[in-house]
Short mmCIF file of C-alpha atoms in Angstrom, two decimals:
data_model
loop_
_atom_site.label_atom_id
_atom_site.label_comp_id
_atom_site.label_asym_id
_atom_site.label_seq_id
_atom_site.Cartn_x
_atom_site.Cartn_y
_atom_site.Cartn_z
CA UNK A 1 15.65 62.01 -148.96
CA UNK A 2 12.18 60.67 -149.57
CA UNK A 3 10.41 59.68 -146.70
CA UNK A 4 8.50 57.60 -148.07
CA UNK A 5 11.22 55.39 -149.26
CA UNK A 6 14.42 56.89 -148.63
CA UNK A 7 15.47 57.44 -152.39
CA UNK A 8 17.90 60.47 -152.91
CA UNK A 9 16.42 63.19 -154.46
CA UNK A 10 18.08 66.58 -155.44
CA UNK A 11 17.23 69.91 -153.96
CA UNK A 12 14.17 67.85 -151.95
CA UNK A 13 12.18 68.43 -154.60
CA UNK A 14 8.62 66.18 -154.66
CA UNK A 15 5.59 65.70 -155.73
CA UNK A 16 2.56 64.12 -154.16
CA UNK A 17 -0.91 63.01 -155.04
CA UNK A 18 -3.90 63.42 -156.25
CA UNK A 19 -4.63 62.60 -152.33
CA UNK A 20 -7.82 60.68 -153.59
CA UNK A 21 -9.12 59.01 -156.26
CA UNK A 22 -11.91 61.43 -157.13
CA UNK A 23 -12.63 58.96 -160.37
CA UNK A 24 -9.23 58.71 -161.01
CA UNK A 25 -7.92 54.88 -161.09
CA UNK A 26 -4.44 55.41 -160.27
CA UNK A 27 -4.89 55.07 -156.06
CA UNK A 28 -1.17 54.36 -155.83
CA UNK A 29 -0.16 55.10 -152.20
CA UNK A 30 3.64 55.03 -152.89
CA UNK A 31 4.04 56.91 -156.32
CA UNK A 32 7.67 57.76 -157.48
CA UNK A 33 7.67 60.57 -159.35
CA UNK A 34 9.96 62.76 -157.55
CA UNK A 35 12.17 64.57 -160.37
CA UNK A 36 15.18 63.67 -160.07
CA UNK A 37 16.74 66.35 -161.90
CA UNK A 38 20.22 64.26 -162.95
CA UNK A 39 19.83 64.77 -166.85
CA UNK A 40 23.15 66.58 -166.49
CA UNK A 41 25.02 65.26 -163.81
CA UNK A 42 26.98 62.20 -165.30
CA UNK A 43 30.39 63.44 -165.12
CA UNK A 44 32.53 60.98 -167.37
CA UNK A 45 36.17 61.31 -167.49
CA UNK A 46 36.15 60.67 -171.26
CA UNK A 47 38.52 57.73 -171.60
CA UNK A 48 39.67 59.84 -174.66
CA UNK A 49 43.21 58.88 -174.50
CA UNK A 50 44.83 59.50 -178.09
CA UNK A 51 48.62 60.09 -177.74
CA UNK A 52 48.44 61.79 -181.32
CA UNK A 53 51.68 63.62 -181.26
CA UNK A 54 51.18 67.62 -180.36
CA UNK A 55 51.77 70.10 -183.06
CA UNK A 56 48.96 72.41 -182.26
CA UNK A 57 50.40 75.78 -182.91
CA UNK A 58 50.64 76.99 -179.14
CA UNK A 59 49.75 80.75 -179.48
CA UNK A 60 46.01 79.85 -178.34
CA UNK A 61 46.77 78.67 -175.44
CA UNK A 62 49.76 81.05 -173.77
CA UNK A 63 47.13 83.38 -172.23
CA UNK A 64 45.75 80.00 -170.53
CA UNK A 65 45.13 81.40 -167.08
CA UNK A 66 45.41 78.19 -165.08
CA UNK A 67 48.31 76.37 -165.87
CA UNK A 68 46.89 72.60 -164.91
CA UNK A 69 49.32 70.80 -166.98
CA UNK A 70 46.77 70.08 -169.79
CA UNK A 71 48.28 73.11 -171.77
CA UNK A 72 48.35 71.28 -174.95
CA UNK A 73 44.46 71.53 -175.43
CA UNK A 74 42.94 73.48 -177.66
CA UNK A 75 40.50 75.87 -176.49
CA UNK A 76 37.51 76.66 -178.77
CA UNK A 77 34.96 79.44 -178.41
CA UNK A 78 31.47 78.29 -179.02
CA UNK A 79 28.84 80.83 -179.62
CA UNK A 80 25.43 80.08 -178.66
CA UNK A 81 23.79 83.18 -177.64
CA UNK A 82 20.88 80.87 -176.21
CA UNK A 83 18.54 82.57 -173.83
CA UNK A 84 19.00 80.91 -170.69
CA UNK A 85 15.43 80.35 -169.71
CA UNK A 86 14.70 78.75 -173.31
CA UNK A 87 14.77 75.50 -171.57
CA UNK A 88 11.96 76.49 -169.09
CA UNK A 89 9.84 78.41 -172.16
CA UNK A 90 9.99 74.99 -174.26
CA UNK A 91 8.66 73.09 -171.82
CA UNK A 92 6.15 75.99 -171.05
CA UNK A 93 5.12 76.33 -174.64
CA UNK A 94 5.27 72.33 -175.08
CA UNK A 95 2.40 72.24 -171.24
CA UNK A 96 0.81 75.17 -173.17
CA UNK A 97 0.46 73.31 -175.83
CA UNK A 98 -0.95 69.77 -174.31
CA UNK A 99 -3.54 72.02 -172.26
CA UNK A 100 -5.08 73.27 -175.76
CA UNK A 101 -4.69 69.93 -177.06
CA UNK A 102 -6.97 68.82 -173.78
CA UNK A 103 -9.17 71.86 -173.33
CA UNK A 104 -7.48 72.36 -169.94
CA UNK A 105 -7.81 76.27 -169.39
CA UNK A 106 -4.39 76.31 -167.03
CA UNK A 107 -4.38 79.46 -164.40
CA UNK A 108 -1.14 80.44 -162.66
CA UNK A 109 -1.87 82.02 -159.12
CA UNK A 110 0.91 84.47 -157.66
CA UNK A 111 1.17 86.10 -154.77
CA UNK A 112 3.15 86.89 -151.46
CA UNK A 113 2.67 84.59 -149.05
CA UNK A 114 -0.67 85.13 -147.21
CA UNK A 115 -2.80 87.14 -149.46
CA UNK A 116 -5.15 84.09 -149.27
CA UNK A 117 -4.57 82.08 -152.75
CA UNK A 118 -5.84 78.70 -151.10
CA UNK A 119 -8.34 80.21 -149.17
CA UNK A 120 -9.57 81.42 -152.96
CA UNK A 121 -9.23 78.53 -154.32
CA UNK A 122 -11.18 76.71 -151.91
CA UNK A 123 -14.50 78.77 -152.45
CA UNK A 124 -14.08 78.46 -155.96
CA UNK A 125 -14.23 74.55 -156.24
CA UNK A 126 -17.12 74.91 -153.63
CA UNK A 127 -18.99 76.91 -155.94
CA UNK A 128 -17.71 75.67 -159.33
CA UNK A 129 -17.14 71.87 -158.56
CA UNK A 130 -21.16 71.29 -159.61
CA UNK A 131 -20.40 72.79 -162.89
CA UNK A 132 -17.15 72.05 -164.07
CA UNK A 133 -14.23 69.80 -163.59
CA UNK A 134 -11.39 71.08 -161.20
CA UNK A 135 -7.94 70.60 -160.81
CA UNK A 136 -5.24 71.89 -158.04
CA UNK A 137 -1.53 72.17 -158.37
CA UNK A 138 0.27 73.38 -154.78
CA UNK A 139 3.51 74.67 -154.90
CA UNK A 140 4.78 74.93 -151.28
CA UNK A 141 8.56 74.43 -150.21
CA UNK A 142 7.19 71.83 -147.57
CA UNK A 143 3.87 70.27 -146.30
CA UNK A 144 0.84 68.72 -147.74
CA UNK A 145 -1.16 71.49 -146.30
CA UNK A 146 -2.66 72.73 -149.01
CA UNK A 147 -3.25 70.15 -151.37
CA UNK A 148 -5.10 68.63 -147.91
CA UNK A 149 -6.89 71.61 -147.64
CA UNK A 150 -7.80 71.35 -151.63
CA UNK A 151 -8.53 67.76 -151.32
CA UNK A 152 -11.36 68.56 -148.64
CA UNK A 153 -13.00 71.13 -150.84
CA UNK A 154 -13.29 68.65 -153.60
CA UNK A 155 -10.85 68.52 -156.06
CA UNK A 156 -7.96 66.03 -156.82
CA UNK A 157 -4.83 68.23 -156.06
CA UNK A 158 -1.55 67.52 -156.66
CA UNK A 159 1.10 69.01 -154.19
CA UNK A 160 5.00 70.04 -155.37
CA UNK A 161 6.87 70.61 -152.34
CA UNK A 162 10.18 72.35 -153.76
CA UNK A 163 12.40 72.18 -151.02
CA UNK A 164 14.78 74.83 -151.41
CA UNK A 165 13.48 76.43 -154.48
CA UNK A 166 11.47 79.85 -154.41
CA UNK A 167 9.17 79.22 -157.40
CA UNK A 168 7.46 76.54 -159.77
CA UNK A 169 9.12 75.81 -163.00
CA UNK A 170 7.64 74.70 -166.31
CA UNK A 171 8.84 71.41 -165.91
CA UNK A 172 7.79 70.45 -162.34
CA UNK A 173 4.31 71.68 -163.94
CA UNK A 174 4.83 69.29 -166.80
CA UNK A 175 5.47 66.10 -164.29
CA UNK A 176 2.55 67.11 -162.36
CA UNK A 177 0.07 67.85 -164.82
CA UNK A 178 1.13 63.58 -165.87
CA UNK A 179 0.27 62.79 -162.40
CA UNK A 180 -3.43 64.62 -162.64
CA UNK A 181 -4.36 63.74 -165.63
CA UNK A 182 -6.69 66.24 -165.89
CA UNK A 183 -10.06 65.16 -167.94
CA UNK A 184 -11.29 67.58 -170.88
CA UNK A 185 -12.86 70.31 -170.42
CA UNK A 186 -11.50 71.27 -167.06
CA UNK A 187 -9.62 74.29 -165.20
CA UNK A 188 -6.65 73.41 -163.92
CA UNK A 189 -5.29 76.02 -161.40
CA UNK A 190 -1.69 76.47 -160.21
CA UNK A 191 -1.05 77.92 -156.44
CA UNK A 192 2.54 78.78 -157.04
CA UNK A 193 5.15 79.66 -154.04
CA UNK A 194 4.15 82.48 -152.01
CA UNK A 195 6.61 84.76 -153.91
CA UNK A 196 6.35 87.91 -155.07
CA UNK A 197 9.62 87.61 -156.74
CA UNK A 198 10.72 84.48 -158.24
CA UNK A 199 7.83 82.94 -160.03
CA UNK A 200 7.04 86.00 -162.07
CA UNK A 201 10.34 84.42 -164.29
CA UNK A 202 8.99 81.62 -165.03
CA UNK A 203 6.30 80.76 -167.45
CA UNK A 204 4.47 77.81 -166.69
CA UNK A 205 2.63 77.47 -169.70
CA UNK A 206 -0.59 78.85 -168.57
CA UNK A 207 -3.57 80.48 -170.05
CA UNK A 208 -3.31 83.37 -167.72
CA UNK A 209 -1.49 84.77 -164.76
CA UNK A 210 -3.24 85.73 -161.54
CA UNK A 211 -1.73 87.94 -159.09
CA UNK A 212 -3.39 88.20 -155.50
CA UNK A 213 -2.72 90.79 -153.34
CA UNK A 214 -4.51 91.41 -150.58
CA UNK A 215 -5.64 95.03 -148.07
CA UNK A 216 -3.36 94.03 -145.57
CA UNK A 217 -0.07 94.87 -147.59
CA UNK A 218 0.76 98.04 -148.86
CA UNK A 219 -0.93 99.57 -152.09
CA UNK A 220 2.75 100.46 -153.07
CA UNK A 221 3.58 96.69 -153.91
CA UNK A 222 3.00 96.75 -157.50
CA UNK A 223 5.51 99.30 -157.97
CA UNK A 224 8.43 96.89 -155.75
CA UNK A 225 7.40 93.92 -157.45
CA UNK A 226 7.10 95.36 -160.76
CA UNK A 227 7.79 92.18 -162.52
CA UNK A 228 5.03 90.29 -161.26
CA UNK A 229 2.66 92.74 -161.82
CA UNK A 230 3.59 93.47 -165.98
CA UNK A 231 3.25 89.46 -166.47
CA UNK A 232 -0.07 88.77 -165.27
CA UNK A 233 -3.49 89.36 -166.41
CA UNK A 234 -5.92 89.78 -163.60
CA UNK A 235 -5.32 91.15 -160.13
CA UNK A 236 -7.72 89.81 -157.50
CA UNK A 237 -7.64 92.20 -154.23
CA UNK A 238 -8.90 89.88 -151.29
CA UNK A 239 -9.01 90.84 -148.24
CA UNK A 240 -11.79 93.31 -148.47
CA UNK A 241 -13.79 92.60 -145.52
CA UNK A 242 -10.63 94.09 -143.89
CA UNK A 243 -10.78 97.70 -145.83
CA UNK A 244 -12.17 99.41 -142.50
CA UNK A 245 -9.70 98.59 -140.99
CA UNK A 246 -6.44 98.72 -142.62
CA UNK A 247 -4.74 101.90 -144.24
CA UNK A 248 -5.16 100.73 -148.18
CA UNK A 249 -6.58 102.33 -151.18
CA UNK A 250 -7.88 100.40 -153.62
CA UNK A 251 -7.44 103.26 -155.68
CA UNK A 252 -3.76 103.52 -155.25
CA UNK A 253 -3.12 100.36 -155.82
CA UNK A 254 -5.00 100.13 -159.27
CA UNK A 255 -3.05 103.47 -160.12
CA UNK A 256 0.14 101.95 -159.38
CA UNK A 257 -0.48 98.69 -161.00
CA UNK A 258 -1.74 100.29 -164.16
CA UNK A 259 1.35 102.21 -164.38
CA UNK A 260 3.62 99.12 -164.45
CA UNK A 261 0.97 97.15 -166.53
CA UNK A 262 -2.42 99.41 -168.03
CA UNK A 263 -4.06 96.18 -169.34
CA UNK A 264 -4.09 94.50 -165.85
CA UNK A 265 -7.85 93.68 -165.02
CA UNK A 266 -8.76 93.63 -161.64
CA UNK A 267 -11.33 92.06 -159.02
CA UNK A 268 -12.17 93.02 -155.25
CA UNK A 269 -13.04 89.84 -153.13
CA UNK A 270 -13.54 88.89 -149.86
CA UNK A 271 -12.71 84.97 -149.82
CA UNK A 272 -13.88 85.15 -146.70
CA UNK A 273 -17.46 86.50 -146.96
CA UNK A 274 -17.77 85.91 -150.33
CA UNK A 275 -17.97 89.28 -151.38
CA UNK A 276 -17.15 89.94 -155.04
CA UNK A 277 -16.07 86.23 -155.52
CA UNK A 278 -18.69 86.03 -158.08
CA UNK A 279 -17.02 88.71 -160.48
CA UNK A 280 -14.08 86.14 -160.29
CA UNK A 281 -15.90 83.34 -160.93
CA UNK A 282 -17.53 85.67 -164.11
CA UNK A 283 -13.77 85.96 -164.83
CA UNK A 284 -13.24 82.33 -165.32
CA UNK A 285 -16.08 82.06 -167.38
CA UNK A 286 -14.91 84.50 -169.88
CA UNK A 287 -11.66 83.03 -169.78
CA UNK A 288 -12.97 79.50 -170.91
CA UNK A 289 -14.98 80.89 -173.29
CA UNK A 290 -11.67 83.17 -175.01
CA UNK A 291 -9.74 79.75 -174.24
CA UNK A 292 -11.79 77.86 -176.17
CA UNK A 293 -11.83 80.09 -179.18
CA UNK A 294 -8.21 80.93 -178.32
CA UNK A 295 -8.79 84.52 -178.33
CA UNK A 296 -6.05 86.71 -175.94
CA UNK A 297 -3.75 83.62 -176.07
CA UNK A 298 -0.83 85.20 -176.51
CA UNK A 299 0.62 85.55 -173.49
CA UNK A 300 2.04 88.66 -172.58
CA UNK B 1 16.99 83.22 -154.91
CA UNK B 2 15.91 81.95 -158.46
CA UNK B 3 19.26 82.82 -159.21
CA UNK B 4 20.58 79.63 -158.02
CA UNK B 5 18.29 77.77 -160.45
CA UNK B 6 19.05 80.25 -163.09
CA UNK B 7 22.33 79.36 -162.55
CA UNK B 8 21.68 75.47 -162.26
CA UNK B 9 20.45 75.84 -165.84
CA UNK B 10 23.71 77.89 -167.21
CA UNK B 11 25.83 74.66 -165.50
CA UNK B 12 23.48 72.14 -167.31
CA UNK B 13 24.17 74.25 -170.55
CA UNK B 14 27.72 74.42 -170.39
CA UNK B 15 28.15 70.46 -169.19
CA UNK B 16 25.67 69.22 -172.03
CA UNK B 17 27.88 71.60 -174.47
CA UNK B 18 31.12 70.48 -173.14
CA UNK B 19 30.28 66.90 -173.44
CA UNK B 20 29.01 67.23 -177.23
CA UNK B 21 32.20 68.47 -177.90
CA UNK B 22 34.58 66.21 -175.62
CA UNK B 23 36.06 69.22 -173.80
CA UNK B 24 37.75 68.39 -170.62
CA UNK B 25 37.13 71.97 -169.40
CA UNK B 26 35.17 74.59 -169.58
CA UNK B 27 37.30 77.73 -169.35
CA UNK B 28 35.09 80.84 -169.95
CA UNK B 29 31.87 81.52 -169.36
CA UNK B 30 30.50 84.44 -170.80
CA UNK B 31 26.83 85.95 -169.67
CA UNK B 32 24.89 88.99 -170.53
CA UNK B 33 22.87 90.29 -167.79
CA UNK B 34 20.35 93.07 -168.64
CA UNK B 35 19.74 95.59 -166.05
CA UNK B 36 15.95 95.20 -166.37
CA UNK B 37 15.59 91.29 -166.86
CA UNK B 38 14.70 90.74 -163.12
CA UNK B 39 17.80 88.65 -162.35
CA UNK B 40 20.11 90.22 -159.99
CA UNK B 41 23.99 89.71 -161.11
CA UNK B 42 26.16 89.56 -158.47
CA UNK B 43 23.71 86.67 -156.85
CA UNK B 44 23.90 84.71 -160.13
CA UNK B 45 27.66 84.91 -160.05
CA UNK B 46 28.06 83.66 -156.56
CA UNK B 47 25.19 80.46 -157.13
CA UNK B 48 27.26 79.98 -160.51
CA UNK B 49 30.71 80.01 -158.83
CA UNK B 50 29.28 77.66 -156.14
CA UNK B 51 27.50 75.39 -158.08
CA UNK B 52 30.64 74.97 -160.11
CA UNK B 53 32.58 73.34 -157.54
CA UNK B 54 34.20 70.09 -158.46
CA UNK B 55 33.10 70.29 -161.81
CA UNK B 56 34.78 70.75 -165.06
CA UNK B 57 33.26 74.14 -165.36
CA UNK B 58 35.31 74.70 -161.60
CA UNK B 59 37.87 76.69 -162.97
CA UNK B 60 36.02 78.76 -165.24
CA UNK B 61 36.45 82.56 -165.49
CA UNK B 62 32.39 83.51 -165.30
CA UNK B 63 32.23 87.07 -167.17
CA UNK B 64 28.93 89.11 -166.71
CA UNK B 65 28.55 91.72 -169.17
CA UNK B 66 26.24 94.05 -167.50
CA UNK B 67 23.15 95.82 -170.29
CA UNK B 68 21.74 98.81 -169.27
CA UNK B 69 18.23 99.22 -169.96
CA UNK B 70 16.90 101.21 -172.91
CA UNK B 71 14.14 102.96 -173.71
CA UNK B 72 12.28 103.92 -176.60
CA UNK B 73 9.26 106.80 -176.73
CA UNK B 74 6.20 106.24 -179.01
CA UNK B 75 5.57 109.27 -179.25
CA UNK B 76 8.84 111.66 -179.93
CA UNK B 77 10.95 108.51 -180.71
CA UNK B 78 13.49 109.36 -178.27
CA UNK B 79 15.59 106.57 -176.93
CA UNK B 80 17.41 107.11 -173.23
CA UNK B 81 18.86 104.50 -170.42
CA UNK B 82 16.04 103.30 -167.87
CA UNK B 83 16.80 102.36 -164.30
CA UNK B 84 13.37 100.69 -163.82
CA UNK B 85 11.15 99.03 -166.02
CA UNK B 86 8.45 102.41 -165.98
CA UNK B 87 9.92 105.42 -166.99
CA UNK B 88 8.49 108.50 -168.01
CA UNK B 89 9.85 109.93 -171.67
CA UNK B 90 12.37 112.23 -170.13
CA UNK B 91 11.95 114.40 -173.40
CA UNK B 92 8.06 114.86 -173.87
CA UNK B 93 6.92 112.92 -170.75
CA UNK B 94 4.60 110.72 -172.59
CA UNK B 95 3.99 106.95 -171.07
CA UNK B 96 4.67 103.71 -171.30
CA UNK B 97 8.50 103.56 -172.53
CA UNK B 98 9.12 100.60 -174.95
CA UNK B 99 11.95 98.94 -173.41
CA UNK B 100 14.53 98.28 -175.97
CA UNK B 101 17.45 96.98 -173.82
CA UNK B 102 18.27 95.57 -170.47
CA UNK B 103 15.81 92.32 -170.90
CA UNK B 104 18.87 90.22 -171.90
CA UNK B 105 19.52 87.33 -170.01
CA UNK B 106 21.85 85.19 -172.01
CA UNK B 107 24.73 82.77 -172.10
CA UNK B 108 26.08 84.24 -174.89
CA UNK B 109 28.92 81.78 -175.24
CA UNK B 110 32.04 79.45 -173.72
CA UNK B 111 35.36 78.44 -174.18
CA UNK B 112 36.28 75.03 -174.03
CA UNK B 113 39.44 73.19 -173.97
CA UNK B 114 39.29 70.08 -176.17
CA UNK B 115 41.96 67.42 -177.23
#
């Protein structure tokens, strides 16, 4: 249920903001656009009551496992050989294709939970807000935490609070990315669930993937979480304020990563200290500079 | 766990197809599962089964053909099964393996039953 209102929603999926205006003119406090994923759901009992007299030959149908005393329908194979996540990679390739369209270089940020992805992103509008126009999408399974914490540093966030679901999909992004609006010329960044898993499935339509990890895991977890490692682009290693103190090699970790993925780039920050943050932000330079001439699109 | 939406979107599949062609059920659901594509089987069975309840897709026989993964060498053009997504050439050791097989994930097709 929505609390604002009370309307059902499925799987408690929602989405809230932007929290402010920020020069946007759509202040609504009560905005409704949960997704109410019931595209599929209508169940009609198709009033499709011929009495056309039977004379199917019944050979198809005496291997019929459950005998519900329909027997006299004819079954049909269809073959569709349809890659189940086509669905999610349309709508990817159609948010892909509406952030060209706007100039809206789109960054997906992965990561287990607590490597410090809003803590990142919160420097970065600090020190990037003056130059360029910033957008946040939170993906949390509850709370407006982060978009709050987002909001502070300056940028209009929007928060999807997934309930029960483990990762963003293309199409929450695509509902989302309505509610922003995002102006021109902008960088629109994705926190996605802490998940080290799930989200690496999903494309979300974005420029580029970012993994974080940070010194206080274990340089071994490229190699479990291979998948999320081949998909993305950059690795950012926060944390590194910590390195005294915690038993992790840089080294390893590149060594392992590179295995899984050899083009993977990667950056050592310290969100907290700012140490190496402004190799990132270098990083998102370049990347609005390949965006704009659309060089490295193809996503890998 | 993003087997249950996985799954979710194999159920929206088969009722979208099943209404197109006026099937009152949907008695076979067949899906190939590479061993490599990241989506763990067994998992996606059980979300499908469940999220099948009290629809027409309910008593559905859900058949997973496992893939196992294949790889390809650059190098000495071998080709041999992978049980991870890096493998070393087991013939000339060279590295990265193109993986040929296991990425499947596909709802390769469904039986209906129509009037």
């Amino acid at each position: 249920m929505c609390d604002t209102c009370g309307c059902g929603e499925n799987d408690g999926l929602k989405i809230h903001g932007p929290l402010s205006n920020h020069k946007h003119s759509d202040s609504e406090a009560h905005d409704h656009d949960h997704i109410h994923e019931h595209e599929h759901e209508h169940e009609h009992e198709h009033p499709h009551s011929h009495t056309h007299p039977h004379t199917h030959s019944p050979e198809g149908n005496s291997d019929d496992e459950h005998d519900h005393e329909h027997e006299h329908y004819q079954k049909k194979t269809l073959n569709l050989n349809l890659d189940i996540l086509s669905r999610n990679n349309l709508t990817a390739e159609m948010n892909r294709r509406f952030f060209e369209g706007r100039k809206v270089l789109c960054l997906n940020l992965v990561s287990s939970p607590g490597s410090g992805k809003t803590t990142i992103l919160e420097k970065t509008i600090k020190y990037l807000k003056a130059t360029r126009k910033l957008y946040v999408i939170e993906g949390d399974q509850q709370t407006l935490l982060d978009a709050d914490r987002i909001d502070k540093a300056g940028a209009p966030a929007v928060q999807i609070n997934t309930g029960s679901g483990c990762h963003l999909d293309a199409n929450m992004i695509d509902k989302a990315t309505r509610k922003l609006d995002p102006d021109t010329n902008s960088v629109l960044f994705i926190e996605n669930v802490g998940n080290l898993v799930c989200p690496a499935m999903f494309d979300l339509g974005e420029f580029k993937r970012v993994v974080v990890i940070s010194v206080t895991e274990g340089d071994d977890k490229p190699l479990k979480y291979p998948y999320m490692f081949q998909s993305s682009q950059l690795c950012i290693i926060n944390k590194s304020d910590l390195l005294p103190y915690v038993d992790f090699s840089i080294e390893e970790t590149i060594k392992h990563a590179r295995l899984i993925n050899h083009e993977l780039e990667f950056i050592e920050v310290s969100a907290k200290t700012d140490e190496g943050m402004e190799s990132w932000f270098q990083w998102i330079t370049q990347q609005e500079e390949s965006f704009a001439t659309k060089k490295g699109y193809e996503k890998s | 766990m993003h087997e249950f939406s996985l799954a979710s979107e194999v159920m929206s599949i088969a009722l979208n197809e099943a209404e197109k062609h006026n099937a009152i059920w949907v008695s076979e659901i067949t899906i190939e599962v590479g061993s490599l594509s990241g989506v763990e089987a067994d998992a996606f069975e059980s979300a499908l089964s469940l999220l099948a309840e009290g629809s027409i897709v309910e008593k559905s026989g859900i058949k997973i053909l496992r893939i196992n993964g294949m790889g390809f060498c650059d190098g000495c053009n071998a080709e041999f099964e992978m049980t991870q997504r890096m493998e070393f050439c087991p013939e000339c050791n060279s590295f990265p393996s193109v993986i040929k097989g296991g990425n499947e994930f596909r709802l390769t097709s469904l039986v209906i039953e129509e009037q």
